[in-house]
Each structure stands twice: as structure tokens, then as C-alpha cells.
């Protein structure tokens, strides 16, 4: 699930309905504490897929809103 932090988790954000021109998906990897940092993501909806060794992949649609962290 999405209720724990995992170091080295791969997160792929694919734009679904985004207010910007993006060429393709964004890939992030969590740090040693399991945290992700994405700066200046365009506002809109993304398909989020999370994978890590030893865990079942998780897929959700997320919404990035202006001024939110």
C-alpha cells in the first residue's frame, strides 16, 4: 500500500491531463528515508505507478494542485 516509506522505490508519473507540454513520464526514486522530492510539477492529473523490490506495484491517479505541497 501507500502507507509506508520505502527507500529506493521507483515512482513513475505519467501526465494524464496536465496544463503544460510534457514529452513523457517523469521518473523519481525515493531517498534512504523513503521520501520523494518533485519540484515544479505542472498542475494537473497524473497516473502514478510505484514499484520496489519485494513489494507489489501500486498504481493510482493523483492530482497536483497549485500551491500545494
PDB file of C-alpha atoms in Angstrom:
ATOM      1  CA  UNK A   1       0.000   0.000   0.000  1.00  0.00           C
ATOM      2  CA  UNK A   2       0.846   3.662   0.194  1.00  0.00           C
ATOM      3  CA  UNK A   3       1.029   3.753   3.992  1.00  0.00           C
ATOM      4  CA  UNK A   4       4.773   3.205   4.484  1.00  0.00           C
ATOM      5  CA  UNK A   5       8.030   4.685   3.264  1.00  0.00           C
ATOM      6  CA  UNK A   6      10.398   2.545   1.203  1.00  0.00           C
ATOM      7  CA  UNK A   7      13.967   3.523   0.327  1.00  0.00           C
ATOM      8  CA  UNK A   8      14.761   3.142  -3.367  1.00  0.00           C
ATOM      9  CA  UNK A   9      11.144   2.923  -4.542  1.00  0.00           C
ATOM     10  CA  UNK A  10      10.706   3.902  -8.198  1.00  0.00           C
ATOM     11  CA  UNK A  11       7.821   6.263  -8.908  1.00  0.00           C
ATOM     12  CA  UNK A  12       6.713   6.946 -12.455  1.00  0.00           C
ATOM     13  CA  UNK A  13       4.367   9.881 -13.089  1.00  0.00           C
ATOM     14  CA  UNK A  14       2.680   9.861 -16.487  1.00  0.00           C
ATOM     15  CA  UNK A  15       0.727  13.015 -17.431  1.00  0.00           C
ATOM     16  CA  UNK A  16      -2.985  12.359 -17.985  1.00  0.00           C
ATOM     17  CA  UNK A  17      -4.435  15.890 -18.069  1.00  0.00           C
ATOM     18  CA  UNK A  18      -1.681  18.418 -17.398  1.00  0.00           C
ATOM     19  CA  UNK A  19      -1.574  22.172 -18.052  1.00  0.00           C
ATOM     20  CA  UNK A  20       1.854  22.004 -19.709  1.00  0.00           C
ATOM     21  CA  UNK A  21       3.602  20.335 -22.588  1.00  0.00           C
ATOM     22  CA  UNK A  22       5.419  17.278 -21.279  1.00  0.00           C
ATOM     23  CA  UNK A  23       7.254  14.882 -23.566  1.00  0.00           C
ATOM     24  CA  UNK A  24       6.618  11.841 -21.414  1.00  0.00           C
ATOM     25  CA  UNK A  25       6.663  10.313 -17.967  1.00  0.00           C
ATOM     26  CA  UNK A  26       8.693  11.595 -15.012  1.00  0.00           C
ATOM     27  CA  UNK A  27      10.628   9.007 -13.001  1.00  0.00           C
ATOM     28  CA  UNK A  28      11.640   9.594  -9.377  1.00  0.00           C
ATOM     29  CA  UNK A  29      13.427   7.381  -6.849  1.00  0.00           C
ATOM     30  CA  UNK A  30      12.842   7.680  -3.105  1.00  0.00           C
ATOM     31  CA  UNK A  31      15.799   8.575  -0.861  1.00  0.00           C
ATOM     32  CA  UNK A  32      17.239   6.473   2.011  1.00  0.00           C
ATOM     33  CA  UNK A  33      14.376   7.636   4.244  1.00  0.00           C
ATOM     34  CA  UNK A  34      11.726   6.746   1.658  1.00  0.00           C
ATOM     35  CA  UNK A  35      10.935  10.374   0.774  1.00  0.00           C
ATOM     36  CA  UNK A  36      10.343  11.733  -2.727  1.00  0.00           C
ATOM     37  CA  UNK A  37      11.049  15.246  -3.884  1.00  0.00           C
ATOM     38  CA  UNK A  38       9.471  16.603  -7.066  1.00  0.00           C
ATOM     39  CA  UNK A  39       9.978  20.296  -7.721  1.00  0.00           C
ATOM     40  CA  UNK A  40       7.777  22.364 -10.032  1.00  0.00           C
ATOM     41  CA  UNK A  41       5.425  19.632 -11.228  1.00  0.00           C
ATOM     42  CA  UNK A  42       2.868  21.020 -13.655  1.00  0.00           C
ATOM     43  CA  UNK A  43      -0.690  21.295 -12.327  1.00  0.00           C
ATOM     44  CA  UNK A  44      -2.981  18.504 -13.454  1.00  0.00           C
ATOM     45  CA  UNK A  45      -3.673  14.771 -13.231  1.00  0.00           C
ATOM     46  CA  UNK A  46      -1.011  12.071 -13.366  1.00  0.00           C
ATOM     47  CA  UNK A  47      -1.035   8.294 -13.411  1.00  0.00           C
ATOM     48  CA  UNK A  48       1.349   7.289 -10.587  1.00  0.00           C
ATOM     49  CA  UNK A  49       2.980   3.862 -10.571  1.00  0.00           C
ATOM     50  CA  UNK A  50       5.178   2.843  -7.628  1.00  0.00           C
ATOM     51  CA  UNK A  51       7.429  -0.194  -7.629  1.00  0.00           C
ATOM     52  CA  UNK A  52      10.118  -1.548  -5.308  1.00  0.00           C
ATOM     53  CA  UNK A  53      11.798  -4.939  -4.935  1.00  0.00           C
ATOM     54  CA  UNK A  54       9.826  -7.196  -2.591  1.00  0.00           C
ATOM     55  CA  UNK A  55       6.586  -5.146  -2.906  1.00  0.00           C
ATOM     56  CA  UNK A  56       3.561  -5.410  -5.152  1.00  0.00           C
ATOM     57  CA  UNK A  57       3.363  -2.467  -7.592  1.00  0.00           C
ATOM     58  CA  UNK A  58       0.839   0.253  -6.709  1.00  0.00           C
ATOM     59  CA  UNK A  59      -0.953   2.378  -9.298  1.00  0.00           C
ATOM     60  CA  UNK A  60      -3.112   5.424  -8.574  1.00  0.00           C
ATOM     61  CA  UNK A  61      -4.259   8.572 -10.303  1.00  0.00           C
ATOM     62  CA  UNK A  62      -3.141  11.706  -8.459  1.00  0.00           C
ATOM     63  CA  UNK A  63      -3.898  15.398  -8.863  1.00  0.00           C
ATOM     64  CA  UNK A  64      -1.275  18.124  -8.495  1.00  0.00           C
ATOM     65  CA  UNK A  65      -2.882  21.410  -7.436  1.00  0.00           C
ATOM     66  CA  UNK A  66      -1.379  24.903  -7.470  1.00  0.00           C
ATOM     67  CA  UNK A  67       0.252  25.996  -4.217  1.00  0.00           C
ATOM     68  CA  UNK A  68       0.082  22.535  -2.602  1.00  0.00           C
ATOM     69  CA  UNK A  69       2.966  20.564  -1.138  1.00  0.00           C
TER      70      UNK A  69
END
